[in-house]
Amino acid sequence: MLDVDKVLTDAGLTNPHVIDYVKEWAEITQPEKIEVISADDDARLIKEGLETGEIAPAGKGRYYSRSYYKDTARSEERTVVATATESDKGVYNNWKPSDEVKDIQKKRMTGSAKGKTMYVIPYLMAPQGSPMEKYARGVQLTDNLTVCLHIIRMARVGAQYFVDVDDPDYFERSVHVTGDLPNLGQGTEDDQRLFATVADERTILHFGSSYGGNCLLNKIAHGLRQAAYDGWKNNFLGEQFMLIGIKDKETDKEYHIAGGFPSASGKTNLAMMLPPDALGDRYDVYFYGDDIVWLWVNEDGEVYGMNPEYGTFGVAKDTNWKTNPTAMKAIEEGNETLFTNVAYNPDTQELWWEGKDPEPPVDVEGWYDWKGEKISDRPKERQRSGEKGDEWAHPNSRFTASLSVVPNIAPNYEAPEGVKIDAIIFGGRCKDREPLVRALTDLPNGVYDGLTLGAEATFAAEGKQGVLRYDPMSMRPFMSYPEGDYAAHWLKVLGEAKELPIFAHVNWFQRGEDGRFLWPGYRDNLRALLWLLDFKAGRVKGNETAVGVVPTLEELNLDGFDGDIDDVKKVLEVDLDRWAQELEMREEHLKQFPSLPQEIWDAHNKMVEAVKEARA
């Protein structure tokens, strides 16, 4: 019989509440062995994973893994938020009664770890000493070695984070069971997978996956769903945002911009952006994070934010030296990056994914696709066709890397106090209607814009590509309480600030009649953000439109710009006819949410009237 007390205390994990929690789940899952994991175990776990074949070498200090072929993305329909109170039910949070969910999960998890190791992962999702530290502490139990490797890269891991804490019983309790992946009925009526956040008990129970988005419980389940719920009860915001810093080297002034972008809307590329060559002598751009930001108002009445993560879980597809040179440097050999579901050549230890190069390797011998099938066994016409279904890598293939290897990581990325937020931006893919950037000058308009953010469904959410859907604040898959309360909470938290960040909507994806992108994007996106900061400071006035303030051509810093000026003029226009259509759809969207604050409806109606008058 396992002596849980001895295993945990020998590893320095002496918190009696943690010990009781591990004992409870050891009795349920019945592991053969228990290990407490710290960041210092990374090299040993890599060695074990290589020996068992759970991971494979991908050059020096780089590793490859593959999840089950039916287990390659988050599954929104199998993801629920559970509480004891039905009034917590929202439109998007897939609410379930907590007693029902806990009963289901315990039955499915019973005996699941027989013959396996239970890994105990104590972690912290914020720097020690942060005002958010209380909400950042957690312990994940998993039966999967690769999960340990991901979390070591994505969080601060070790028993030391549970020493001398103010409330030793206040930590996130998370249990992950991989399950018998080939026999879970994925996508059928008998689907056994269930990914549950029991928010009012600060407990996460995930069954039936080895894919990161479903089994890195510290990340999405804790960092987003649970953090959003915790924030609702404790006066902060947990959001799916990126966070960057922009330093003006001429004035030595640094600005910080947070923003929500649904999947495939350029969030990671923006977060890892470098300045255009022509502006590099004047500005530095710093990376803080590409996926999660916690926001709060400090004692001085300023809006502060921080990325609670310690790493990045990026989409490999279309990551290359043009789109994201920062990411490419971060995932080079020697950086201990872990790749999932890309193409792999075990003979050469090379990796490839769609968009890495214009074409896949000419010599297909030795290459295996994301399913583990040999490319050379395909009919010749399908080996390098580029057609859907013939991909070498899964469209949602990933890389997991520590923040410390990102070359433009902010010098103060671990500052416990976080950073002051100067701007909050939203942006989704929109081929027309949305100008390059439009500033919004008050809080209700900013929250209204976030609630009506639109995006295309992506493989990350198991959706149909090209189908537009609304994604409030980019939190639709991670909402943990009712949307009306969510809007009210935004207004309440930021309403306490003495100085508000400027809100804005950005769009890098307008297309011409011939289908080409009108804005070059990538590094040039900094130009729109610089204008926004100038507008907040009163250095420019912009052009007041019915839907917000848009830059004039002269106000944009176009030094060294090699795009088409006529295209820039086009992306600064506002198509009022399309906006009239959009506002009708927004009204239908907002009507879904009971108890939406009147301030949001007022902002909507004000824009409707402004567009109507401008069209008259």
Short mmCIF file of C-alpha atoms in Angstrom, two decimals, residues 307-605:
data_model
loop_
_atom_site.label_atom_id
_atom_site.label_comp_id
_atom_site.label_asym_id
_atom_site.label_seq_id
_atom_site.Cartn_x
_atom_site.Cartn_y
_atom_site.Cartn_z
CA ASN A 307 0.53 37.16 -17.66
CA PRO A 308 0.13 34.36 -15.08
CA GLU A 309 1.79 31.82 -17.37
CA TYR A 310 5.45 30.88 -17.47
CA GLY A 311 5.50 29.66 -21.06
CA THR A 312 3.76 29.72 -24.41
CA PHE A 313 1.62 27.01 -26.04
CA GLY A 314 1.71 28.29 -29.60
CA VAL A 315 0.12 27.13 -32.85
CA ALA A 316 2.82 25.86 -35.22
CA LYS A 317 0.81 26.30 -38.43
CA ASP A 318 1.98 29.29 -40.49
CA THR A 319 4.74 30.11 -38.00
CA ASN A 320 7.81 31.03 -40.04
CA TRP A 321 10.62 33.56 -40.25
CA LYS A 322 8.36 36.15 -41.89
CA THR A 323 5.20 35.79 -39.82
CA ASN A 324 6.87 35.32 -36.44
CA PRO A 325 10.68 35.40 -36.28
CA THR A 326 10.47 35.75 -32.49
CA ALA A 327 8.68 32.41 -32.18
CA MET A 328 11.09 30.77 -34.63
CA LYS A 329 14.04 31.79 -32.45
CA ALA A 330 12.23 30.60 -29.32
CA ILE A 331 11.71 27.11 -30.77
CA GLU A 332 15.21 26.61 -32.16
CA GLU A 333 17.33 23.67 -31.04
CA GLY A 334 18.70 23.93 -27.53
CA ASN A 335 15.64 25.69 -26.08
CA GLU A 336 13.98 22.53 -24.71
CA THR A 337 10.83 23.12 -26.79
CA LEU A 338 8.23 20.36 -26.98
CA PHE A 339 6.29 19.99 -30.26
CA THR A 340 2.95 18.21 -30.68
CA ASN A 341 1.32 16.83 -33.86
CA VAL A 342 3.72 18.28 -36.42
CA ALA A 343 5.35 16.12 -39.12
CA TYR A 344 8.45 14.25 -37.98
CA ASN A 345 11.41 12.50 -39.56
CA PRO A 346 12.98 10.14 -37.00
CA ASP A 347 15.99 9.51 -39.23
CA THR A 348 17.05 13.15 -39.39
CA GLN A 349 15.08 14.37 -36.31
CA GLU A 350 13.62 17.17 -38.46
CA LEU A 351 10.19 18.74 -37.96
CA TRP A 352 7.86 20.32 -40.50
CA TRP A 353 4.45 21.98 -40.46
CA GLU A 354 2.29 23.76 -43.02
CA GLY A 355 3.51 27.32 -43.44
CA LYS A 356 7.01 26.66 -42.08
CA ASP A 357 8.24 26.78 -45.69
CA PRO A 358 6.32 27.42 -48.92
CA GLU A 359 6.50 23.70 -49.78
CA PRO A 360 7.09 20.51 -47.79
CA PRO A 361 10.42 18.70 -48.26
CA VAL A 362 10.91 17.30 -51.76
CA ASP A 363 12.29 14.01 -50.46
CA VAL A 364 9.43 12.45 -48.51
CA GLU A 365 11.37 9.35 -47.43
CA GLY A 366 11.51 8.96 -43.67
CA TRP A 367 8.77 11.51 -42.99
CA TYR A 368 5.72 10.67 -40.85
CA ASP A 369 2.59 12.83 -40.70
CA TRP A 370 0.79 13.93 -37.51
CA LYS A 371 -1.06 10.60 -37.35
CA GLY A 372 2.20 8.67 -37.38
CA GLU A 373 1.69 7.43 -40.94
CA LYS A 374 4.48 7.40 -43.51
CA ILE A 375 4.15 10.11 -46.15
CA SER A 376 5.85 7.80 -48.65
CA ASP A 377 3.04 5.24 -48.26
CA ARG A 378 0.49 7.69 -49.66
CA PRO A 379 -0.37 7.76 -53.38
CA LYS A 380 2.20 10.01 -55.03
CA GLU A 381 -0.35 12.68 -55.89
CA ARG A 382 -1.22 13.06 -52.19
CA GLN A 383 2.30 13.19 -50.80
CA ARG A 384 2.83 16.92 -51.33
CA SER A 385 -0.54 18.10 -52.63
CA GLY A 386 -1.22 20.70 -49.96
CA GLU A 387 -4.91 19.78 -50.16
CA LYS A 388 -7.14 19.51 -47.10
CA GLY A 389 -6.79 16.02 -45.67
CA ASP A 390 -3.27 15.69 -47.04
CA GLU A 391 -1.65 17.93 -44.43
CA TRP A 392 1.64 16.75 -43.01
CA ALA A 393 0.98 18.42 -39.66
CA HIS A 394 -2.34 18.87 -37.89
CA PRO A 395 -3.70 22.43 -38.36
CA ASN A 396 -3.74 22.76 -34.55
CA SER A 397 -0.21 21.41 -34.05
CA ARG A 398 1.61 23.13 -31.20
CA PHE A 399 4.90 24.08 -29.62
CA THR A 400 5.42 24.52 -25.88
CA ALA A 401 8.30 26.76 -24.81
CA SER A 402 9.29 28.61 -21.65
CA LEU A 403 8.96 32.40 -21.67
CA SER A 404 12.65 32.69 -20.87
CA VAL A 405 13.64 31.52 -24.37
CA VAL A 406 11.54 34.17 -26.16
CA PRO A 407 14.21 36.57 -27.46
CA ASN A 408 12.27 39.81 -26.83
CA ILE A 409 10.84 38.77 -23.47
CA ALA A 410 10.23 41.84 -21.30
CA PRO A 411 13.01 42.45 -18.77
CA ASN A 412 10.37 42.71 -16.00
CA TYR A 413 8.14 39.83 -17.10
CA GLU A 414 8.36 38.32 -13.61
CA ALA A 415 7.64 41.58 -11.76
CA PRO A 416 5.25 40.59 -8.93
CA GLU A 417 3.35 43.87 -9.18
CA GLY A 418 2.51 43.41 -12.88
CA VAL A 419 2.50 46.37 -15.28
CA LYS A 420 0.25 49.36 -15.80
CA ILE A 421 -2.14 48.86 -18.73
CA ASP A 422 -2.35 51.81 -21.14
CA ALA A 423 -4.64 50.27 -23.76
CA ILE A 424 -7.06 47.36 -24.19
CA ILE A 425 -7.66 46.27 -27.76
CA PHE A 426 -9.91 43.74 -29.48
CA GLY A 427 -9.51 42.26 -32.95
CA GLY A 428 -10.89 39.47 -35.10
CA ARG A 429 -10.56 38.52 -38.74
CA CYS A 430 -12.78 40.80 -40.83
CA LYS A 431 -12.35 41.15 -44.60
CA ASP A 432 -14.38 44.38 -44.72
CA ARG A 433 -16.22 46.88 -42.49
CA GLU A 434 -13.63 47.05 -39.71
CA PRO A 435 -10.99 49.77 -40.31
CA LEU A 436 -7.35 49.30 -39.35
CA VAL A 437 -7.93 50.76 -35.88
CA ARG A 438 -10.77 52.68 -34.26
CA ALA A 439 -10.46 54.14 -30.78
CA LEU A 440 -13.32 54.06 -28.27
CA THR A 441 -13.35 56.81 -25.72
CA ASP A 442 -15.38 55.54 -22.78
CA LEU A 443 -15.73 52.37 -20.70
CA PRO A 444 -19.23 51.23 -21.79
CA ASN A 445 -18.24 51.56 -25.47
CA GLY A 446 -15.08 49.57 -24.83
CA VAL A 447 -16.92 46.77 -23.02
CA TYR A 448 -19.66 46.79 -25.69
CA ASP A 449 -17.02 46.38 -28.40
CA GLY A 450 -15.47 43.45 -26.57
CA LEU A 451 -18.83 41.76 -26.09
CA THR A 452 -19.53 41.99 -29.83
CA LEU A 453 -16.12 40.80 -31.01
CA GLY A 454 -16.50 38.57 -34.06
CA ALA A 455 -14.21 35.81 -35.31
CA GLU A 456 -14.00 32.77 -37.54
CA ALA A 457 -14.21 29.31 -36.01
CA THR A 458 -10.85 27.46 -36.02
CA PHE A 459 -9.43 24.00 -35.54
CA ALA A 460 -8.44 25.05 -32.01
CA ALA A 461 -12.14 24.98 -31.16
CA GLU A 462 -13.17 22.07 -33.41
CA GLY A 463 -15.23 24.49 -35.50
CA LYS A 464 -15.80 24.93 -39.21
CA GLN A 465 -13.27 27.26 -40.73
CA GLY A 466 -14.68 30.39 -42.32
CA VAL A 467 -17.89 30.43 -40.27
CA LEU A 468 -18.20 33.72 -38.40
CA ARG A 469 -19.31 33.68 -34.82
CA TYR A 470 -19.34 36.16 -31.97
CA ASP A 471 -16.73 35.59 -29.30
CA PRO A 472 -17.17 38.05 -26.39
CA MET A 473 -13.76 39.38 -25.30
CA SER A 474 -12.40 36.18 -27.01
CA MET A 475 -13.70 34.36 -23.90
CA ARG A 476 -16.56 32.38 -25.45
CA PRO A 477 -14.86 28.98 -24.91
CA PHE A 478 -13.73 29.96 -21.40
CA MET A 479 -16.74 31.75 -19.93
CA SER A 480 -17.50 30.48 -16.43
CA TYR A 481 -20.48 32.59 -15.35
CA PRO A 482 -23.41 34.41 -17.02
CA GLU A 483 -22.61 36.93 -19.73
CA GLY A 484 -24.79 39.67 -18.27
CA ASP A 485 -22.91 39.38 -14.98
CA TYR A 486 -19.66 39.26 -16.94
CA ALA A 487 -20.41 42.60 -18.64
CA ALA A 488 -21.45 44.14 -15.32
CA HIS A 489 -18.26 42.86 -13.70
CA TRP A 490 -16.11 44.50 -16.38
CA LEU A 491 -17.90 47.79 -15.81
CA LYS A 492 -17.52 47.46 -12.04
CA VAL A 493 -13.83 46.49 -11.91
CA LEU A 494 -12.58 49.05 -14.42
CA GLY A 495 -15.11 51.61 -13.22
CA GLU A 496 -13.04 51.87 -10.03
CA ALA A 497 -9.99 53.11 -11.96
CA LYS A 498 -8.93 56.75 -11.71
CA GLU A 499 -7.34 56.50 -15.16
CA LEU A 500 -8.80 54.15 -17.73
CA PRO A 501 -6.83 52.47 -20.49
CA ILE A 502 -7.87 53.56 -23.98
CA PHE A 503 -10.04 50.96 -25.74
CA ALA A 504 -9.74 50.19 -29.44
CA HIS A 505 -10.64 47.65 -32.13
CA VAL A 506 -7.96 46.63 -34.63
CA ASN A 507 -8.20 44.67 -37.87
CA TRP A 508 -5.21 43.49 -39.89
CA PHE A 509 -7.27 41.45 -42.36
CA GLN A 510 -9.16 43.76 -44.76
CA ARG A 511 -9.06 42.42 -48.30
CA GLY A 512 -9.30 44.05 -51.68
CA GLU A 513 -11.71 42.99 -54.42
CA ASP A 514 -8.98 40.70 -55.76
CA GLY A 515 -8.72 38.96 -52.38
CA ARG A 516 -5.31 40.36 -51.38
CA PHE A 517 -4.71 41.76 -47.90
CA LEU A 518 -4.73 45.56 -47.97
CA TRP A 519 -2.55 45.95 -44.88
CA PRO A 520 0.85 44.20 -44.74
CA GLY A 521 0.42 43.26 -41.08
CA TYR A 522 3.08 41.63 -38.88
CA ARG A 523 5.68 44.25 -37.87
CA ASP A 524 3.72 47.06 -39.49
CA ASN A 525 0.92 46.53 -36.96
CA LEU A 526 3.02 48.54 -34.53
CA ARG A 527 2.13 51.66 -36.55
CA ALA A 528 -1.56 51.36 -35.61
CA LEU A 529 -0.70 50.86 -31.94
CA LEU A 530 1.61 53.87 -31.89
CA TRP A 531 -1.23 55.98 -33.28
CA LEU A 532 -3.52 54.69 -30.52
CA LEU A 533 -1.04 55.68 -27.83
CA ASP A 534 -0.62 59.09 -29.46
CA PHE A 535 -4.39 59.49 -29.50
CA LYS A 536 -4.67 58.62 -25.80
CA ALA A 537 -1.97 61.19 -25.00
CA GLY A 538 -3.70 63.88 -27.10
CA ARG A 539 -0.88 64.12 -29.61
CA VAL A 540 -3.27 63.35 -32.51
CA LYS A 541 -7.00 63.91 -32.93
CA GLY A 542 -8.02 61.35 -35.55
CA ASN A 543 -11.21 61.34 -37.57
CA GLU A 544 -14.44 61.05 -35.57
CA THR A 545 -16.76 58.50 -37.18
CA ALA A 546 -20.04 56.88 -36.22
CA VAL A 547 -18.19 53.83 -34.86
CA GLY A 548 -15.17 55.41 -33.19
CA VAL A 549 -12.13 57.57 -33.89
CA VAL A 550 -10.04 56.46 -36.89
CA PRO A 551 -6.56 57.77 -37.79
CA THR A 552 -6.02 60.18 -40.61
CA LEU A 553 -3.39 59.08 -43.11
CA GLU A 554 -1.07 61.86 -41.97
CA GLU A 555 -1.24 60.76 -38.32
CA LEU A 556 0.09 57.25 -38.97
CA ASN A 557 3.85 56.87 -38.66
CA LEU A 558 4.67 55.46 -42.11
CA ASP A 559 8.44 55.94 -41.98
CA GLY A 560 10.00 53.20 -44.09
CA PHE A 561 6.57 51.79 -45.02
CA ASP A 562 6.68 49.89 -48.32
CA GLY A 563 2.98 49.07 -48.66
CA ASP A 564 0.51 50.70 -51.04
CA ILE A 565 -0.67 54.11 -49.76
CA ASP A 566 -3.98 53.75 -51.60
CA ASP A 567 -4.54 50.50 -49.71
CA VAL A 568 -3.80 52.30 -46.43
CA LYS A 569 -6.39 54.93 -47.31
CA LYS A 570 -8.87 52.11 -47.93
CA VAL A 571 -8.31 50.45 -44.54
CA LEU A 572 -8.98 53.78 -42.83
CA GLU A 573 -12.46 54.04 -44.39
CA VAL A 574 -15.70 53.09 -42.60
CA ASP A 575 -18.31 51.22 -44.66
CA LEU A 576 -21.53 52.50 -43.11
CA ASP A 577 -23.80 50.17 -45.08
CA ARG A 578 -21.92 47.14 -43.78
CA TRP A 579 -21.98 48.62 -40.29
CA ALA A 580 -25.77 48.95 -40.45
CA GLN A 581 -25.98 45.22 -41.23
CA GLU A 582 -23.49 44.40 -38.50
CA LEU A 583 -25.42 46.32 -35.85
CA GLU A 584 -28.57 44.32 -36.60
CA MET A 585 -26.62 41.10 -36.03
CA ARG A 586 -25.06 42.48 -32.86
CA GLU A 587 -28.50 43.20 -31.45
CA GLU A 588 -29.54 39.58 -31.99
CA HIS A 589 -26.32 38.44 -30.37
CA LEU A 590 -26.77 40.63 -27.29
CA LYS A 591 -30.41 39.64 -26.83
CA GLN A 592 -29.19 36.15 -25.85
CA PHE A 593 -27.83 37.48 -22.57
CA PRO A 594 -30.28 38.11 -19.72
CA SER A 595 -29.55 40.99 -17.36
CA LEU A 596 -27.17 42.75 -19.72
CA PRO A 597 -26.36 46.13 -18.11
CA GLN A 598 -28.28 49.10 -19.50
CA GLU A 599 -24.94 50.86 -20.16
CA ILE A 600 -24.19 48.23 -22.82
CA TRP A 601 -27.55 48.68 -24.50
CA ASP A 602 -27.06 52.45 -24.36
CA ALA A 603 -23.70 52.10 -26.10
CA HIS A 604 -25.27 49.88 -28.75
CA ASN A 605 -28.23 52.20 -29.37
#
